[in-house]
Structure formats: structure tokens, C-alpha cells
Amino acid sequence: MDRKRVEALVRELLLEIGEDPAREGLAKTPERVARAFERLTRGYALRPHDVVNGAVFESGSDNMVVVRDIDVYSLCEHHMMPFFGHCHVGYISRGRVLGVSKIARIVDCLAARLQIQERLTNEIARAVRDETGAEGVGVVMECQHLCMMMRGVEKQNATMSTSAVLGSFHDDAATRAEFLSIVTSGHHR
Ligand code: ZN
């Protein structure tokens, strides 16, 4: 990202919405916005495989692993406005498990770009499968979208739920039910 160019574009945007980019409060705004976008879209320069960085460990068993309530912060690709919430990720390994923090890193890296919630959910599921070789993966995500909430559209239904299931989580109803019961049992938000 060319930060100076983004700063110039933000200055143009301020003019177009009727602001005065020279007034004191806005003097450093283009620079701040450019830095913020650099941060919020850092995922374009990252791949899930790199953030996992080899932290895949042998495990003796094939139990279901579920990580709940992972924070999600992303930008919707339709309005470039934030959507945020949390997701739950489960998988059944074939003896290979991810380091505990690495699932959250995968979520962060895929969320830090322009997204739609449905695709983000699918990409997380595929990344976990690809990194672990899991026989099955499930992801449930619940987010609120500022583009809906602030524009007054569908306010009553501002929380959107999406899910993605791969492998045994897709093919086996009992496995899917076990995952969903673990995910919903701790439901306190
Ligand atoms: Zn939107």
C-alpha cells in the first residue's frame, strides 16, 4: 500500500463530503486513516500457512477440538464498513492439532481484508482443514454489521449467523450435532 497516495485520497474524500481537511481536528486524519487501513487490510500480505508457522503438533487421539468465542473484526466489501463478532471453530484431527493461538491467528489473517461474512467463514474452515489435514471442520460465526446498523437497514436482524462444515462435519449428522451442541452450550452472549 502506498501510504502517501492513500492520504491524498482521504483528503479528497474529506473535501467531497463537505469537510475542510485543513481544519485543526482533521489535519492528521488522512495520515491516521492510511495507517488504519494498512493495519485493517494487512491480511492481503499474509497467508494462513505463514501465520501458523509450523505450529502443528502430533496428538495421539482423534478427539474433536473446539475453540469457542474467537473475536472477529473485518470490513465488509460492499461498504468498507466494519463487521465484528465472534466465531467458533471445531475440527477432528487425524492426529495433528494446531497450537491453541493459531486458530485465532488464522481468523485474524483472513478477516484483515475486505470480506463478506459467508466467504470468511468458508475460508477459515478450509484453512484449518488444509493446515491440519483434519477429517472434518466446522465453523460458526455471528457478527454485527455496521453497514446495516448505522444505515438503519434490517436493524432488528443486525446479527448475522453463518456456518461452514467440511468433511465429517458435513457428511455425518451426529458429528455435526456434537459440534453444534458444544458451540451452543456455552452460549452466553
Ligand atoms: Zn456492508
mmCIF file of C-alpha atoms and ligand atoms in Angstrom:
data_model
loop_
_atom_site.group_PDB
_atom_site.id
_atom_site.type_symbol
_atom_site.label_atom_id
_atom_site.label_comp_id
_atom_site.label_asym_id
_atom_site.label_seq_id
_atom_site.Cartn_x
_atom_site.Cartn_y
_atom_site.Cartn_z
ATOM 1 C CA MET A 1 0.000 0.000 0.000
ATOM 2 C CA ASP A 2 1.285 3.448 -0.977
ATOM 3 C CA ARG A 3 0.505 5.380 2.204
ATOM 4 C CA LYS A 4 1.084 8.840 0.717
ATOM 5 C CA ARG A 5 -1.320 8.090 -2.116
ATOM 6 C CA VAL A 6 -3.974 6.844 0.325
ATOM 7 C CA GLU A 7 -3.520 10.013 2.387
ATOM 8 C CA ALA A 8 -4.194 12.108 -0.727
ATOM 9 C CA LEU A 9 -7.314 10.074 -1.495
ATOM 10 C CA VAL A 10 -8.639 10.528 2.039
ATOM 11 C CA ARG A 11 -8.062 14.288 1.737
ATOM 12 C CA GLU A 12 -10.152 14.212 -1.464
ATOM 13 C CA LEU A 13 -12.865 12.244 0.301
ATOM 14 C CA LEU A 14 -12.977 14.786 3.136
ATOM 15 C CA LEU A 15 -13.486 17.571 0.585
ATOM 16 C CA GLU A 16 -16.234 15.660 -1.192
ATOM 17 C CA ILE A 17 -18.265 15.105 1.976
ATOM 18 C CA GLY A 18 -18.129 18.830 2.679
ATOM 19 C CA GLU A 19 -15.316 18.918 5.205
ATOM 20 C CA ASP A 20 -12.318 21.188 5.431
ATOM 21 C CA PRO A 21 -9.217 18.971 5.516
ATOM 22 C CA ALA A 22 -7.190 21.958 6.752
ATOM 23 C CA ARG A 23 -9.079 22.465 9.988
ATOM 24 C CA GLU A 24 -7.189 21.535 13.095
ATOM 25 C CA GLY A 25 -9.066 18.376 14.036
ATOM 26 C CA LEU A 26 -8.607 16.883 10.573
ATOM 27 C CA ALA A 27 -5.036 17.892 9.929
ATOM 28 C CA LYS A 28 -3.658 14.445 10.696
ATOM 29 C CA THR A 29 -6.740 12.461 9.764
ATOM 30 C CA PRO A 30 -5.571 11.362 6.291
ATOM 31 C CA GLU A 31 -2.384 10.005 7.838
ATOM 32 C CA ARG A 32 -4.297 8.211 10.601
ATOM 33 C CA VAL A 33 -6.795 6.712 8.147
ATOM 34 C CA ALA A 34 -3.987 5.494 5.902
ATOM 35 C CA ARG A 35 -2.250 3.814 8.837
ATOM 36 C CA ALA A 36 -5.539 2.312 9.980
ATOM 37 C CA PHE A 37 -6.225 0.841 6.533
ATOM 38 C CA GLU A 38 -2.728 -0.536 6.382
ATOM 39 C CA ARG A 39 -3.465 -2.352 9.614
ATOM 40 C CA LEU A 40 -7.055 -3.397 8.798
ATOM 41 C CA THR A 41 -6.088 -4.856 5.424
ATOM 42 C CA ARG A 42 -2.778 -6.434 6.473
ATOM 43 C CA GLY A 43 -4.270 -9.831 5.632
ATOM 44 C CA TYR A 44 -3.597 -9.289 1.927
ATOM 45 C CA ALA A 45 0.085 -9.757 2.681
ATOM 46 C CA LEU A 46 -0.435 -12.829 4.896
ATOM 47 C CA ARG A 47 -1.319 -16.431 4.208
ATOM 48 C CA PRO A 48 -2.812 -18.752 6.831
ATOM 49 C CA HIS A 49 0.076 -21.140 6.263
ATOM 50 C CA ASP A 50 2.564 -18.429 7.249
ATOM 51 C CA VAL A 51 0.749 -17.352 10.420
ATOM 52 C CA VAL A 52 0.530 -20.995 11.536
ATOM 53 C CA ASN A 53 4.294 -21.078 11.063
ATOM 54 C CA GLY A 54 4.689 -24.777 11.653
ATOM 55 C CA ALA A 55 2.840 -24.872 14.996
ATOM 56 C CA VAL A 56 1.117 -28.169 14.207
ATOM 57 C CA PHE A 57 1.664 -30.875 16.799
ATOM 58 C CA GLU A 58 1.270 -34.631 16.848
ATOM 59 C CA SER A 59 -1.506 -35.807 19.122
ATOM 60 C CA GLY A 60 -2.323 -39.391 19.968
ATOM 61 C CA SER A 61 -6.064 -39.097 19.655
ATOM 62 C CA ASP A 62 -8.742 -38.154 17.169
ATOM 63 C CA ASN A 63 -10.973 -36.188 19.523
ATOM 64 C CA MET A 64 -12.995 -33.212 18.457
ATOM 65 C CA VAL A 65 -11.234 -29.962 19.309
ATOM 66 C CA VAL A 66 -13.429 -26.877 19.666
ATOM 67 C CA VAL A 67 -12.218 -23.324 20.194
ATOM 68 C CA ARG A 68 -15.059 -21.006 21.122
ATOM 69 C CA ASP A 69 -15.604 -17.254 21.105
ATOM 70 C CA ILE A 70 -12.742 -16.164 18.886
ATOM 71 C CA ASP A 71 -13.016 -12.435 18.223
ATOM 72 C CA VAL A 72 -13.652 -11.413 14.614
ATOM 73 C CA TYR A 73 -13.065 -7.922 13.221
ATOM 74 C CA SER A 74 -13.404 -7.416 9.492
ATOM 75 C CA LEU A 75 -14.547 -4.959 6.812
ATOM 76 C CA CYS A 76 -17.495 -5.672 4.551
ATOM 77 C CA GLU A 77 -16.562 -5.495 0.899
ATOM 78 C CA HIS A 78 -19.816 -3.803 -0.080
ATOM 79 C CA HIS A 79 -19.434 -0.703 2.096
ATOM 80 C CA MET A 80 -15.924 -0.965 3.554
ATOM 81 C CA MET A 81 -17.519 -0.698 6.984
ATOM 82 C CA PRO A 82 -16.719 -2.938 9.950
ATOM 83 C CA PHE A 83 -18.455 -6.126 10.840
ATOM 84 C CA PHE A 84 -17.467 -7.825 14.049
ATOM 85 C CA GLY A 85 -18.444 -10.555 16.448
ATOM 86 C CA HIS A 86 -17.074 -13.961 17.209
ATOM 87 C CA CYS A 87 -16.668 -17.399 15.766
ATOM 88 C CA HIS A 88 -16.356 -20.970 16.975
ATOM 89 C CA VAL A 89 -14.079 -23.434 15.233
ATOM 90 C CA GLY A 90 -14.127 -27.199 15.657
ATOM 91 C CA TYR A 91 -12.223 -29.976 13.960
ATOM 92 C CA ILE A 92 -11.435 -33.644 14.259
ATOM 93 C CA SER A 93 -7.761 -34.118 13.627
ATOM 94 C CA ARG A 94 -6.053 -37.093 12.161
ATOM 95 C CA GLY A 95 -3.511 -36.944 14.966
ATOM 96 C CA ARG A 96 -2.378 -33.408 14.136
ATOM 97 C CA VAL A 97 -3.527 -30.390 16.157
ATOM 98 C CA LEU A 98 -2.878 -26.684 15.816
ATOM 99 C CA GLY A 99 -1.264 -24.623 18.572
ATOM 100 C CA VAL A 100 -4.038 -23.012 20.594
ATOM 101 C CA SER A 101 -3.398 -19.436 19.463
ATOM 102 C CA LYS A 102 -3.008 -20.374 15.811
ATOM 103 C CA ILE A 103 -6.692 -20.743 15.026
ATOM 104 C CA ALA A 104 -7.222 -17.169 16.209
ATOM 105 C CA ARG A 105 -4.274 -16.105 14.026
ATOM 106 C CA ILE A 106 -5.866 -17.796 11.000
ATOM 107 C CA VAL A 107 -9.131 -15.944 11.708
ATOM 108 C CA ASP A 108 -7.270 -12.623 12.063
ATOM 109 C CA CYS A 109 -5.329 -13.042 8.863
ATOM 110 C CA LEU A 110 -8.400 -13.914 6.781
ATOM 111 C CA ALA A 111 -10.532 -11.200 8.417
ATOM 112 C CA ALA A 112 -7.987 -8.427 7.791
ATOM 113 C CA ARG A 113 -9.137 -7.766 4.215
ATOM 114 C CA LEU A 114 -12.395 -6.824 2.541
ATOM 115 C CA GLN A 115 -14.746 -9.712 3.152
ATOM 116 C CA ILE A 116 -18.277 -10.939 3.230
ATOM 117 C CA GLN A 117 -19.121 -12.992 6.296
ATOM 118 C CA GLU A 118 -20.108 -16.087 4.327
ATOM 119 C CA ARG A 119 -16.797 -16.252 2.477
ATOM 120 C CA LEU A 120 -14.762 -15.509 5.585
ATOM 121 C CA THR A 121 -16.487 -18.428 7.349
ATOM 122 C CA ASN A 122 -15.689 -20.775 4.455
ATOM 123 C CA GLU A 123 -12.093 -19.611 4.156
ATOM 124 C CA ILE A 124 -11.454 -20.230 7.859
ATOM 125 C CA ALA A 125 -12.855 -23.756 7.574
ATOM 126 C CA ARG A 126 -10.705 -24.560 4.542
ATOM 127 C CA ALA A 127 -7.561 -23.085 6.102
ATOM 128 C CA VAL A 128 -7.991 -25.173 9.271
ATOM 129 C CA ARG A 129 -8.542 -28.277 7.140
ATOM 130 C CA ASP A 130 -5.526 -27.534 4.946
ATOM 131 C CA GLU A 131 -3.181 -26.812 7.865
ATOM 132 C CA THR A 132 -4.174 -29.806 9.997
ATOM 133 C CA GLY A 133 -5.339 -32.378 7.467
ATOM 134 C CA ALA A 134 -8.418 -32.693 9.686
ATOM 135 C CA GLU A 135 -11.057 -35.201 8.626
ATOM 136 C CA GLY A 136 -13.751 -32.665 9.414
ATOM 137 C CA VAL A 137 -14.066 -28.960 10.258
ATOM 138 C CA GLY A 138 -16.947 -26.783 11.425
ATOM 139 C CA VAL A 139 -17.087 -23.003 11.766
ATOM 140 C CA VAL A 140 -19.965 -20.956 13.161
ATOM 141 C CA MET A 141 -19.737 -17.164 13.040
ATOM 142 C CA GLU A 142 -22.019 -14.484 14.463
ATOM 143 C CA CYS A 143 -21.357 -10.878 13.526
ATOM 144 C CA GLN A 144 -22.944 -7.478 13.607
ATOM 145 C CA HIS A 145 -22.575 -5.326 10.513
ATOM 146 C CA LEU A 146 -22.267 -1.589 10.950
ATOM 147 C CA CYS A 147 -23.365 -1.056 7.354
ATOM 148 C CA MET A 148 -26.741 -2.482 8.356
ATOM 149 C CA MET A 149 -26.925 -0.993 11.842
ATOM 150 C CA MET A 150 -25.808 2.564 11.039
ATOM 151 C CA ARG A 151 -27.741 2.890 7.795
ATOM 152 C CA GLY A 152 -30.922 1.745 9.509
ATOM 153 C CA VAL A 153 -31.414 -1.293 7.282
ATOM 154 C CA GLU A 154 -32.640 -4.522 8.893
ATOM 155 C CA LYS A 155 -31.766 -3.257 12.339
ATOM 156 C CA GLN A 156 -33.824 -5.961 14.008
ATOM 157 C CA ASN A 157 -31.748 -8.617 12.318
ATOM 158 C CA ALA A 158 -28.390 -6.968 12.710
ATOM 159 C CA THR A 159 -26.646 -10.122 13.925
ATOM 160 C CA MET A 160 -25.906 -12.488 11.106
ATOM 161 C CA SER A 161 -25.038 -16.140 11.625
ATOM 162 C CA THR A 162 -23.097 -18.187 9.105
ATOM 163 C CA SER A 163 -21.653 -21.660 9.208
ATOM 164 C CA ALA A 164 -19.382 -23.852 7.155
ATOM 165 C CA VAL A 165 -18.933 -27.596 7.553
ATOM 166 C CA LEU A 166 -16.397 -29.747 5.757
ATOM 167 C CA GLY A 167 -15.677 -33.475 5.674
ATOM 168 C CA SER A 168 -17.220 -35.483 8.511
ATOM 169 C CA PHE A 169 -18.907 -32.360 9.894
ATOM 170 C CA HIS A 170 -20.778 -32.194 6.604
ATOM 171 C CA ASP A 171 -21.364 -35.896 5.983
ATOM 172 C CA ASP A 172 -22.108 -37.142 9.493
ATOM 173 C CA ALA A 173 -25.173 -35.725 11.265
ATOM 174 C CA ALA A 174 -24.008 -36.972 14.689
ATOM 175 C CA THR A 175 -20.618 -35.240 14.363
ATOM 176 C CA ARG A 176 -22.276 -32.025 13.259
ATOM 177 C CA ALA A 177 -24.766 -32.238 16.156
ATOM 178 C CA GLU A 178 -21.948 -32.783 18.658
ATOM 179 C CA PHE A 179 -20.133 -29.711 17.358
ATOM 180 C CA LEU A 180 -23.250 -27.546 17.462
ATOM 181 C CA SER A 181 -24.141 -28.671 20.973
ATOM 182 C CA ILE A 182 -20.636 -27.789 22.232
ATOM 183 C CA VAL A 183 -20.833 -24.419 20.496
ATOM 184 C CA THR A 184 -24.271 -23.545 21.844
ATOM 185 C CA SER A 185 -23.773 -24.969 25.352
ATOM 186 C CA GLY A 186 -21.518 -22.083 26.306
ATOM 187 C CA HIS A 187 -23.769 -19.545 24.717
ATOM 188 C CA HIS A 188 -23.858 -16.554 26.966
ATOM 189 C CA ARG A 189 -23.645 -13.579 24.607
HETATM 190 ZN ZN ZN B 1 -21.881 -3.862 4.037
#
